[in-house]
Short mmCIF file of C-alpha atoms in Angstrom, two decimals:
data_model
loop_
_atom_site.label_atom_id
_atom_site.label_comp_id
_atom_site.label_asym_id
_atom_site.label_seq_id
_atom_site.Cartn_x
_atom_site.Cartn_y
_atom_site.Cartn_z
CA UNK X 1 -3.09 73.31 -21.89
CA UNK X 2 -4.07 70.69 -19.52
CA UNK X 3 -7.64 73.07 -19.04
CA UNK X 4 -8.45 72.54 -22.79
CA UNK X 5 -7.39 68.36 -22.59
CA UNK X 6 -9.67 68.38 -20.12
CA UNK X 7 -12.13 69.68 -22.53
CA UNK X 8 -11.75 67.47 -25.42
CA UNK X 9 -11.16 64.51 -23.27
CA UNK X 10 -14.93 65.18 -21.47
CA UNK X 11 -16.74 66.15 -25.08
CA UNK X 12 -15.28 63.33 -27.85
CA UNK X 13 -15.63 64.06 -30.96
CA UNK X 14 -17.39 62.90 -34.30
CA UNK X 15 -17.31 65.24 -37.32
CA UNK X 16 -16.47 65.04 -40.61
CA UNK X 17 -12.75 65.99 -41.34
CA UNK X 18 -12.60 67.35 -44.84
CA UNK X 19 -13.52 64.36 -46.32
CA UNK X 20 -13.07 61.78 -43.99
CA UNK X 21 -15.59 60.53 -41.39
CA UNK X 22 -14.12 60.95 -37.89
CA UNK X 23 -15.92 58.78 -35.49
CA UNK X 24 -16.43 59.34 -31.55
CA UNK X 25 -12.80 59.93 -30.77
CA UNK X 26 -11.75 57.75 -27.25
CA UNK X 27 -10.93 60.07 -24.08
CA UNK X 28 -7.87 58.69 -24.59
CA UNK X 29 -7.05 59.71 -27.99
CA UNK X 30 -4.25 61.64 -28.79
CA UNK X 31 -5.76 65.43 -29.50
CA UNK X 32 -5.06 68.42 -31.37
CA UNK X 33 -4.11 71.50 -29.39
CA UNK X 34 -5.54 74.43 -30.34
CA UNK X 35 -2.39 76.63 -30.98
CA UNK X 36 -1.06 73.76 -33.19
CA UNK X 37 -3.97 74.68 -35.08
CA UNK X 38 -3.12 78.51 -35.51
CA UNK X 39 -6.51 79.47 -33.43
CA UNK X 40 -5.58 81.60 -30.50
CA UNK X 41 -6.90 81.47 -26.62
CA UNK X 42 -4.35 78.35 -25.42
CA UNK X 43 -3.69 79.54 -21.85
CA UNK X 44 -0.29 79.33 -20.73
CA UNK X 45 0.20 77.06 -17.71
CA UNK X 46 0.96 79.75 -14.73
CA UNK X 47 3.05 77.19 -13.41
CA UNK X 48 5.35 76.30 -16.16
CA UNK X 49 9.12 77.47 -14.66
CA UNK X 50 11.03 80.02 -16.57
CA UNK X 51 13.98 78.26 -18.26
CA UNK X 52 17.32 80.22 -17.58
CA UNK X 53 19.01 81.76 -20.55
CA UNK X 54 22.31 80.44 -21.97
CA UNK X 55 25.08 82.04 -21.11
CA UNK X 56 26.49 85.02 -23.11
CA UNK X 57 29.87 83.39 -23.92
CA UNK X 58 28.05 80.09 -24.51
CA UNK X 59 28.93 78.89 -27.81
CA UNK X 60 26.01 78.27 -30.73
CA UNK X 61 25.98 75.00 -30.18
CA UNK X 62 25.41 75.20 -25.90
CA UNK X 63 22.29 73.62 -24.30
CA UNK X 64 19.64 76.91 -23.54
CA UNK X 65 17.26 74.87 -21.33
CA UNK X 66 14.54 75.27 -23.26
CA UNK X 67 13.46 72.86 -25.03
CA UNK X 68 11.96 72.69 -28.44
CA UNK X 69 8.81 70.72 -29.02
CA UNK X 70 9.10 68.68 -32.41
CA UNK X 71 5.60 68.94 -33.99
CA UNK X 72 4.83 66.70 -37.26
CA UNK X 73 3.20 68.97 -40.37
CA UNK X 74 0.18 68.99 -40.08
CA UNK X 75 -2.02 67.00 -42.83
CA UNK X 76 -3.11 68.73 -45.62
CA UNK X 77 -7.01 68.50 -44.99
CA UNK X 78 -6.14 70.39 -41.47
CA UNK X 79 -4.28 73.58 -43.06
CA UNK X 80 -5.61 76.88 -43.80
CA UNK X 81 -8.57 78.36 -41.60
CA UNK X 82 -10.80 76.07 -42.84
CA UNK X 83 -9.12 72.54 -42.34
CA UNK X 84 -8.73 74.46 -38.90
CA UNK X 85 -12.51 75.09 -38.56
CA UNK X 86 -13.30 71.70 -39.34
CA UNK X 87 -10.59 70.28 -36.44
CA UNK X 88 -12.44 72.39 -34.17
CA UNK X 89 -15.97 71.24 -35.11
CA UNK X 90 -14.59 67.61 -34.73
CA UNK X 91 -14.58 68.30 -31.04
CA UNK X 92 -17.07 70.82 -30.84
CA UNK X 93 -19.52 70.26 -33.06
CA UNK X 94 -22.52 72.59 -33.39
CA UNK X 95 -25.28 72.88 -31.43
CA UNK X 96 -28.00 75.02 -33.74
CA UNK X 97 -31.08 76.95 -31.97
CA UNK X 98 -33.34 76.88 -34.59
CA UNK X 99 -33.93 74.30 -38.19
CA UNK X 100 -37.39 73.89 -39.80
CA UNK X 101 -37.17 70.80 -41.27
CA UNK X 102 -39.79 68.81 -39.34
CA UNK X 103 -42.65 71.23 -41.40
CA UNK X 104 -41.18 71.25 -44.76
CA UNK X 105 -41.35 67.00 -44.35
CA UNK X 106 -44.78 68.03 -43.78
CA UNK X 107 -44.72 70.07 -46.72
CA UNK X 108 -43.28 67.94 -49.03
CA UNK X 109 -44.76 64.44 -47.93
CA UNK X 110 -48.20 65.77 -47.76
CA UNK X 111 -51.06 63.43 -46.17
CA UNK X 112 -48.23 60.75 -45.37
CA UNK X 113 -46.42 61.91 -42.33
CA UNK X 114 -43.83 59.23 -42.19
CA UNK X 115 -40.33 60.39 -42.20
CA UNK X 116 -38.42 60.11 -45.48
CA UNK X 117 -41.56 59.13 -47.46
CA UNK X 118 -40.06 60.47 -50.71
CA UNK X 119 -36.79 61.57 -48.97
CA UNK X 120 -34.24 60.74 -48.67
CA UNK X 121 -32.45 62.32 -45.45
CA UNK X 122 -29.82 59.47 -45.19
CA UNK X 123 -28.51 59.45 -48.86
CA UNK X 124 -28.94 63.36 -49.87
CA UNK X 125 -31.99 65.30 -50.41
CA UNK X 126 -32.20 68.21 -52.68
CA UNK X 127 -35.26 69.56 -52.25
CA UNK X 128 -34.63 70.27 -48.36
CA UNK X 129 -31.71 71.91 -47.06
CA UNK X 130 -31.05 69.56 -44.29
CA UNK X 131 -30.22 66.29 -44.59
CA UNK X 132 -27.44 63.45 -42.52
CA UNK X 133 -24.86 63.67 -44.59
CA UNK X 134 -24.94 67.68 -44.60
CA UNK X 135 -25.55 67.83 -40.81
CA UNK X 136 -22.19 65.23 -40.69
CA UNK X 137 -19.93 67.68 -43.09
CA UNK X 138 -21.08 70.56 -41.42
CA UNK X 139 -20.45 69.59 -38.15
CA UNK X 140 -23.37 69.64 -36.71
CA UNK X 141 -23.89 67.25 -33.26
CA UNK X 142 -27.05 69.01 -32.06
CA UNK X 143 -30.12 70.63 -33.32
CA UNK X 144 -33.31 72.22 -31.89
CA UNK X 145 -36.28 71.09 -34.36
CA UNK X 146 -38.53 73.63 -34.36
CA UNK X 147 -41.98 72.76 -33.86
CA UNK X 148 -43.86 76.07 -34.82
CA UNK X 149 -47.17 75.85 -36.43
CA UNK X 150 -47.95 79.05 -38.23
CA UNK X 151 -49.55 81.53 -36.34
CA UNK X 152 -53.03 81.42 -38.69
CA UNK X 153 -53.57 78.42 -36.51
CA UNK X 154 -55.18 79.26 -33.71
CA UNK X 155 -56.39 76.93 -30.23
CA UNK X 156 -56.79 73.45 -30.37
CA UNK X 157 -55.64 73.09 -33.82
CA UNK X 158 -52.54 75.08 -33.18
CA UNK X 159 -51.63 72.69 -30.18
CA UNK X 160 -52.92 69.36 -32.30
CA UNK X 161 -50.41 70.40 -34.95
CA UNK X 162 -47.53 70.67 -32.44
CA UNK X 163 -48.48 67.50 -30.87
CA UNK X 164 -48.43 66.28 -34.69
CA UNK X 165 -44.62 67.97 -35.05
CA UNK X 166 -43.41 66.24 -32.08
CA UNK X 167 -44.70 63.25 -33.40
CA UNK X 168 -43.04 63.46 -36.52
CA UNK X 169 -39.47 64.40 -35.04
CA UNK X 170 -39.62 61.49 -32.71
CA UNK X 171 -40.66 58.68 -36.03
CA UNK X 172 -37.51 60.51 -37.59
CA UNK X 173 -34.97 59.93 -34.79
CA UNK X 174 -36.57 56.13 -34.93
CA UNK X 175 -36.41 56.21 -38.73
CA UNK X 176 -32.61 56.67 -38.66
CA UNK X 177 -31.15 55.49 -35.23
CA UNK X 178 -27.33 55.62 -36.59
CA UNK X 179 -27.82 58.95 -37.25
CA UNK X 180 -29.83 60.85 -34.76
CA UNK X 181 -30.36 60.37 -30.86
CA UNK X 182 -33.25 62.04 -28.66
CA UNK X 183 -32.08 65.01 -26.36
CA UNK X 184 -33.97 66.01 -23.37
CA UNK X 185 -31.38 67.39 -21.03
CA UNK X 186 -28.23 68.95 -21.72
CA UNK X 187 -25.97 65.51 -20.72
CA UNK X 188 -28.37 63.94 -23.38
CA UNK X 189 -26.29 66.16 -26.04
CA UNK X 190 -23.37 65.23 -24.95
CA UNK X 191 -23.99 61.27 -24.53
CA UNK X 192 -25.16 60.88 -27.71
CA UNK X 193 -21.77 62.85 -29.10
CA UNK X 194 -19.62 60.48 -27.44
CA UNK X 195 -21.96 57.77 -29.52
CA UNK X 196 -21.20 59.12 -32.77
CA UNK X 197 -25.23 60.80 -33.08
CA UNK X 198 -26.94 63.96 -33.66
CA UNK X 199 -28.74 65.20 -30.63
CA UNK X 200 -32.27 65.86 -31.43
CA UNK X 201 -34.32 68.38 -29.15
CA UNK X 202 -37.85 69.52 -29.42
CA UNK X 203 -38.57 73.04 -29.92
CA UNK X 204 -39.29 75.86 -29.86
CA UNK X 205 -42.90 74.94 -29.76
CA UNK X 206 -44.91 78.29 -30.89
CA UNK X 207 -46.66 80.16 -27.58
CA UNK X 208 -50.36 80.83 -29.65
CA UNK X 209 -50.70 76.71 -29.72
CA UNK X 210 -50.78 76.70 -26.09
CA UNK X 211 -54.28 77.72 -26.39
CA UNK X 212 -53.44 80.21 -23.31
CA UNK X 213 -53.64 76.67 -21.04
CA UNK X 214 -50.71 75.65 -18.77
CA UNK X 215 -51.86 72.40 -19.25
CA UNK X 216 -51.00 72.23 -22.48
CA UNK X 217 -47.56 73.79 -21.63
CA UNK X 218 -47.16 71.26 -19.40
CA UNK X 219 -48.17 68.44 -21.80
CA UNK X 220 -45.76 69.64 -24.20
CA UNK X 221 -43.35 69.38 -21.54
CA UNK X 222 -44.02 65.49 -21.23
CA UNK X 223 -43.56 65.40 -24.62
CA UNK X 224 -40.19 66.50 -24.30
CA UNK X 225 -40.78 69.68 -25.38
CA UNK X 226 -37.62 71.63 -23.85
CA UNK X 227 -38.27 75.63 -25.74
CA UNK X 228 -41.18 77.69 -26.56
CA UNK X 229 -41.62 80.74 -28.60
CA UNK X 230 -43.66 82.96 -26.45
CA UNK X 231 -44.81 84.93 -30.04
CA UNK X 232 -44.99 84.36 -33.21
CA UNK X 233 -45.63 86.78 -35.94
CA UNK X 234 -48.44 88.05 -34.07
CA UNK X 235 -48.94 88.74 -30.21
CA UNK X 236 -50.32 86.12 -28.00
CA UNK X 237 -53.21 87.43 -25.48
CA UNK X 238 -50.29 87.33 -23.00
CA UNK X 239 -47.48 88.68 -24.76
CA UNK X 240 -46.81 91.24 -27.64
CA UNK X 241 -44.96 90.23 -30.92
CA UNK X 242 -42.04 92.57 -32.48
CA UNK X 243 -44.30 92.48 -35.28
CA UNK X 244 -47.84 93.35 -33.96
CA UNK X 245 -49.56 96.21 -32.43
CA UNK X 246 -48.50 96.44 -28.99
CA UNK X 247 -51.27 95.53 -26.47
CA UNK X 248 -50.12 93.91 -23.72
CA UNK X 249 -46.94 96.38 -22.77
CA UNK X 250 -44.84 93.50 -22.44
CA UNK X 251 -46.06 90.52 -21.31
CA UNK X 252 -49.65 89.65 -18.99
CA UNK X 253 -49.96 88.41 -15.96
CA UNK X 254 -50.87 85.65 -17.41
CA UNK X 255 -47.23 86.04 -19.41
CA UNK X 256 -45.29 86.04 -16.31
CA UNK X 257 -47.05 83.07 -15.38
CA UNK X 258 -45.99 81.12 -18.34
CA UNK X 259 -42.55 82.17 -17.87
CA UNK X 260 -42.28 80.97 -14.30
CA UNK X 261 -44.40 77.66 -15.01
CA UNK X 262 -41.69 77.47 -17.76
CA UNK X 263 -38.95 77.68 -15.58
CA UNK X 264 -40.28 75.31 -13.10
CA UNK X 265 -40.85 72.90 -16.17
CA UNK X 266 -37.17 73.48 -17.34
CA UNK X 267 -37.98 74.81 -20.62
CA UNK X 268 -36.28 77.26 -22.28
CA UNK X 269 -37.99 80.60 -22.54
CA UNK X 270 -37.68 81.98 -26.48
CA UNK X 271 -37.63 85.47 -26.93
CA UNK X 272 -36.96 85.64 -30.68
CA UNK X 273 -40.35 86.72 -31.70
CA UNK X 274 -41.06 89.34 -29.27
CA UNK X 275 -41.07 92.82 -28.95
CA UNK X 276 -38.29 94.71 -26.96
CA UNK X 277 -40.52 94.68 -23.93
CA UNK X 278 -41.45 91.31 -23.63
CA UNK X 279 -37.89 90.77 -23.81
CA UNK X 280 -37.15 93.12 -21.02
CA UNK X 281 -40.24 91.86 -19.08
CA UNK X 282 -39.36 88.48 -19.57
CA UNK X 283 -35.29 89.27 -18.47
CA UNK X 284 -37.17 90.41 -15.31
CA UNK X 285 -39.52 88.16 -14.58
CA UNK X 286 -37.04 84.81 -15.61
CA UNK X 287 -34.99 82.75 -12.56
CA UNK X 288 -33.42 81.17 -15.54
CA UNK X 289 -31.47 81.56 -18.67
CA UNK X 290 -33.67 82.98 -21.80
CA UNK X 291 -32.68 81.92 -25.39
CA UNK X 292 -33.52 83.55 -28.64
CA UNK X 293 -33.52 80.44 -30.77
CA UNK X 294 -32.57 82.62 -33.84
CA UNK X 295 -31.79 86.46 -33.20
CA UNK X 296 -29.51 89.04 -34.73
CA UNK X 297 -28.05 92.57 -33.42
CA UNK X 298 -30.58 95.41 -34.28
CA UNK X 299 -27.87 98.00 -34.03
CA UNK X 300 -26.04 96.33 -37.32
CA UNK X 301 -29.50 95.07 -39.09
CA UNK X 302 -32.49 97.43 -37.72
CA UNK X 303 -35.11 94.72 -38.19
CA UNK X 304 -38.12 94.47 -35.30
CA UNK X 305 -37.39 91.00 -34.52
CA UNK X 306 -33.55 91.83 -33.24
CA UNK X 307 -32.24 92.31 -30.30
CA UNK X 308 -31.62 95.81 -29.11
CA UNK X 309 -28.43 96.50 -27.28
CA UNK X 310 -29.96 97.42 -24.09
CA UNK X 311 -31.30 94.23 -23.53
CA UNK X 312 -27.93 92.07 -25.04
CA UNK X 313 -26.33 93.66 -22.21
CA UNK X 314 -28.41 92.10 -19.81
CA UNK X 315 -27.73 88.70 -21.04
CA UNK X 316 -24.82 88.39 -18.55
CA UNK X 317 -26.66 88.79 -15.53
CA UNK X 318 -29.54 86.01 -16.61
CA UNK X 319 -26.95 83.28 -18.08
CA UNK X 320 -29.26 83.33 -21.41
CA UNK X 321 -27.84 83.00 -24.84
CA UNK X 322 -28.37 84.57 -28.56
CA UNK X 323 -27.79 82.65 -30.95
CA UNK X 324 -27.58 84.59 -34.37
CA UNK X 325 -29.88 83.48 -37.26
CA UNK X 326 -28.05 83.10 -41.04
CA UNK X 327 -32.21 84.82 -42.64
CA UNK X 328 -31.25 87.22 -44.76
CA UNK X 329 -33.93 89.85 -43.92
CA UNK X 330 -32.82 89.65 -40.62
CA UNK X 331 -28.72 90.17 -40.97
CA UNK X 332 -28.45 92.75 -44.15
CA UNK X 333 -30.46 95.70 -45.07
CA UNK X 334 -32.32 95.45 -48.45
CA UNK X 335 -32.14 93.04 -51.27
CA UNK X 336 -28.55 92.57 -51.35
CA UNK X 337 -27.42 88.76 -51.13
CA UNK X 338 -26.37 87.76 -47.34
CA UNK X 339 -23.06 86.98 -47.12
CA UNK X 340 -21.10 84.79 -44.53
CA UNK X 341 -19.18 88.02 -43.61
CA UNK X 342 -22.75 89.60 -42.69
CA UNK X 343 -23.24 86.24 -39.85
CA UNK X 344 -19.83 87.32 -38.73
CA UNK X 345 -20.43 91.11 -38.14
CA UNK X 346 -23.84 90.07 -36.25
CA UNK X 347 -21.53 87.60 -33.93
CA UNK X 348 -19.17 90.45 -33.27
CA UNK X 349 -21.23 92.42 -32.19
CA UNK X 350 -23.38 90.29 -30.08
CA UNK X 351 -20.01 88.94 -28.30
CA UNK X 352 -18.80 92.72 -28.02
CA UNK X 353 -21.81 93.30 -25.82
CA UNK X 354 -23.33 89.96 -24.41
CA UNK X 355 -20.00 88.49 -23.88
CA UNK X 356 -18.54 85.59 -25.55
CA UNK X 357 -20.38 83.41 -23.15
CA UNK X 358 -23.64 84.62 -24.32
CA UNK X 359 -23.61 83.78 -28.02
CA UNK X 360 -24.58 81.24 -30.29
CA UNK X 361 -25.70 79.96 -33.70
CA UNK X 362 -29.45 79.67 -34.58
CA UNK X 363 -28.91 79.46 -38.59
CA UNK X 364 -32.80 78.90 -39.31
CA UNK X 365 -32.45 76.70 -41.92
CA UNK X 366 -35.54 74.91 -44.09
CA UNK X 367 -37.55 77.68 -42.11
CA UNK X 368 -38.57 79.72 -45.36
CA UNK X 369 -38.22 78.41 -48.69
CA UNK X 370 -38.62 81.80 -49.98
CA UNK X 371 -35.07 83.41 -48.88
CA UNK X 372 -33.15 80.57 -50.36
CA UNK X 373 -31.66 82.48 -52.77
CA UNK X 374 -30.64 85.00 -51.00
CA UNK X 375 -29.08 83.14 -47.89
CA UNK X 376 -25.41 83.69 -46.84
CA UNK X 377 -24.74 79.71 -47.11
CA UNK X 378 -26.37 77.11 -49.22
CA UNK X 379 -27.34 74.49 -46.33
CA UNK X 380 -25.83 72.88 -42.91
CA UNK X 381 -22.79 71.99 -44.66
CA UNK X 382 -21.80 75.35 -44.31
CA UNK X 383 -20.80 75.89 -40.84
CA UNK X 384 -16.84 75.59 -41.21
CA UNK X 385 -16.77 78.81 -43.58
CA UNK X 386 -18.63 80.48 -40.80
CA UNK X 387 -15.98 79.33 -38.38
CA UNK X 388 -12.91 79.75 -40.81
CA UNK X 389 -14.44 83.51 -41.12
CA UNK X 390 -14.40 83.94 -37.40
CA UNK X 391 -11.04 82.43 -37.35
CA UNK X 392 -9.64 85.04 -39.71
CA UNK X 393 -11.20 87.82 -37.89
CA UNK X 394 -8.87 86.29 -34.66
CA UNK X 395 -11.42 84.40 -32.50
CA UNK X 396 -10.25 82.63 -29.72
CA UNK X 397 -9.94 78.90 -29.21
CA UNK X 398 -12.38 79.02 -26.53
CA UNK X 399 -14.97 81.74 -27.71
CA UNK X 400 -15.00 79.70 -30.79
CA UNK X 401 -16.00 76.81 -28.46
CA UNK X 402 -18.85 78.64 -26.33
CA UNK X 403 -20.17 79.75 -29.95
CA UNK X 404 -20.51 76.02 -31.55
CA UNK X 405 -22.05 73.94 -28.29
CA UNK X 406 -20.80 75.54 -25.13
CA UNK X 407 -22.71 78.35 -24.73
CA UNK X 408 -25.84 76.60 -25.35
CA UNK X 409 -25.42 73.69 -23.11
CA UNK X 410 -24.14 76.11 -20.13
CA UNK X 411 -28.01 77.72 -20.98
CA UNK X 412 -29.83 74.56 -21.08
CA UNK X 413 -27.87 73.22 -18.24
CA UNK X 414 -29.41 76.63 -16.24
CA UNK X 415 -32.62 76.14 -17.31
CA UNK X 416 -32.47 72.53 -15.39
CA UNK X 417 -30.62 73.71 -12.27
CA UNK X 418 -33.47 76.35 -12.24
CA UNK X 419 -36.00 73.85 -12.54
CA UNK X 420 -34.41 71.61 -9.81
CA UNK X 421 -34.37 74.07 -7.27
CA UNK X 422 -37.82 75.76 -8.00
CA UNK X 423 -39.63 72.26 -8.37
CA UNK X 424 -38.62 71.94 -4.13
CA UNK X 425 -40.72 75.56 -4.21
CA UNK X 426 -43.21 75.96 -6.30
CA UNK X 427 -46.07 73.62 -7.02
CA UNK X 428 -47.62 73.06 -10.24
CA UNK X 429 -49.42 76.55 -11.38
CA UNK X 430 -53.23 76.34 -11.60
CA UNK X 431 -53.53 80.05 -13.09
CA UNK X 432 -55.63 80.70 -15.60
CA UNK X 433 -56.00 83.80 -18.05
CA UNK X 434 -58.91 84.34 -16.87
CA UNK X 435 -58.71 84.51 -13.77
CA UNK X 436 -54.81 86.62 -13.54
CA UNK X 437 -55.53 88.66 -16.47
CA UNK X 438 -59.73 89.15 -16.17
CA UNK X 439 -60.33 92.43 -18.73
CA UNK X 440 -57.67 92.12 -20.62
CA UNK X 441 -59.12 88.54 -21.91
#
């Protein structure tokens, strides 16, 4: 027990508790233990004596040495698997891969860029499926913003809309400073939990807008930039797409290039777009943690875009971490609705052969408008049925954990040991696709 005190006491906590707003709990604050809760994985202390049995001619009322723990009940908002989900979320709130929001603002506020014009994120917003007070009730205390452009875009305008996106995210963090907090490191996340915030991180950026120019990788870096998308829906002249013609076998030259440039920068290399070999060649080529920003198993959902099992099972050797999209095309065959059971079967299986340490959640929300109906849960409130689900189906305590935040801030805190060490190593890359990948451009 004293392993998982240790735990709460370093993360805090601010959630929302059924219906009341929990703020950043003090490291002092009394906590609940997980097997109060009913969710298995509490170690037992290895040194805790054995207490002697009574003897057998002790009488009923004769002391046994053991001693009972008197627990109050527990409140009524915190019974059932999902008062327990939301308890668990208070302390481990979730840290999603993957939410488009930043281009349906664009969408919806059309010529004028500025966050909330005609929405409103802090009160409730209907026509979005992310909003505060959704992220707060659905426990949500990080999120990548993805910064994709679609892939019609093409060079400079690709990389001025991402520069645009980035923009945008950083007026809406401004635009509501109670609610949200800038994230460019991993401790970042976790500061601005302790204050009560939503960490905001930049990416994935999309790989076409980089124009094929490490420069511009690297500017995107300054920008905070801290994930790229190496593919879209269509291959980059360094690396093939899941859903292109193959061309490239994997990734270029040039490919590797960007993937060791990347992990000098510290940026997270996204593999969710690409086709089993550029995941393999990227596995390969990586010195740090990959990250599929919103993945499923492609042994329970044969869709291009998942992840074959072959190359889940390398995910324990890199460090890297799936974390399973809620799109419906890419979790149940057919038409069929999506259901929160399908998400669960997907985590399963990815924890059966990743490892528990190697999975996380990339729901993919406000991404496209066109699925809505069919999606397994409404918006971000949603996350404690998801976790009462996996509660039910006899997670741990501590997988359960990994899953929400841990297992991506164990992957981003890789990504910037990597860079750390190869930044002593490796100077800036001048490379350029001509020159590394000369007929192939």
């Amino acid at each position: 027990m004293a392993d998982l005190a240790t735990q709460y006491q370093q993360e805090g906590s601010t959630a929302v508790v059924g219906d009341v707003a929990v703020g950043a709990v003090p490291r002092s604050a009394g906590l609940i233990a997980p097997e109060v809760l009913g969710i298995p994985g509490a170690a037992e202390d290895p040194e805790e004596p054995e207490h002697p049995e009574a003897p057998a001619d002790a009488g009923a009322d004769a002391p046994t040495g053991r001693l009972t723990p008197c627990r109050p009940p527990l409140p009524p908002h915190l019974r059932g698997p999902l008062g327990r989900a939301r308890a668990l979320l208070a302390a481990h709130p979730v840290v999603d891969g993957c939410n488009g929001l930043p281009w349906a603002l664009r969408q919806h506020t059309g010529r004028n860029r500025k966050p909330g014009h005609r929405l409103a994120l802090d009160r409730g917003e209907t026509r979005v499926r992310t909003d505060i007070p959704r992220l707060r009730a659905g426990g949500v205390g990080g999120q990548f913003w993805s910064l994709q452009v679609p892939s019609e875009l093409t060079g400079a305008p690709a990389a001025e809309a991402t520069l645009a996106q980035i923009r945008l995210v950083r007026a809406l963090v401004r635009s509501y400073p109670d609610a949200l907090r800038l994230a460019l490191c991993a401790d970042d996340v976790t500061e601005a939990h302790h204050h009560g915030r939503i960490a905001s991180l930049l990416g994935p950026a999309s790989g076409h807008a980089l124009d094929s120019s490490l420069d511009v990788l690297r500017t995107f870096h300054r920008r905070g930039v801290r994930a790229l998308e190496l593919t879209g829906d269509h291959n980059t002249p360094w690396a093939d797409s899941a859903t292109d013609e193959p061309k490239a076998g994997g990734l270029t030259p040039f490919g590797e290039e960007v993937v060791r440039e990347m992990n000098r920068l510290g940026m997270l290399v996204d593999l969710s777009a690409g086709s089993a070999d550029t995941m393999r060649h990227a596995l390969a080529v990586s010195r740090a943690p990959v990250f599929w920003c919103q993945a499923a198993a492609r042994s329970v959902t044969d869709h291009p875009r998942n992840i074959p099992d072959e190359v889940l099972a390398q995910l324990a050797r890199n460090g890297g971490v799936c974390m399973v999209t809620f799109r419906p095309e890419r979790i149940v065959c057919g038409t069929a609705p999506a259901s929160v059971q399908h998400i669960a079967d997907h985590l399963d299986h990815v924890r059966a052969v990743a490892g528990p340490d190697h999975v996380g959640l990339g729901a993919g929300f406000d991404t496209d408008p066109a699925t809505v109906h069919r999606s397994p849960l409404p918006d971000v409130a949603g996350y404690p049925q998801l976790i009462a689900e996996l509660i039910d189906r006899g997670w741990s305590f501590r997988d359960l954990a990994g899953l929400t935040r841990g297992n991506a801030l164990r992957a981003l805190r890789g990504a910037e040991a990597a860079a750390r060490s190869l930044r002593g190593r490796r100077v800036p890359s001048k490379a350029t696709i001509e020159r590394l990948d000369g007929a192939r451009v």
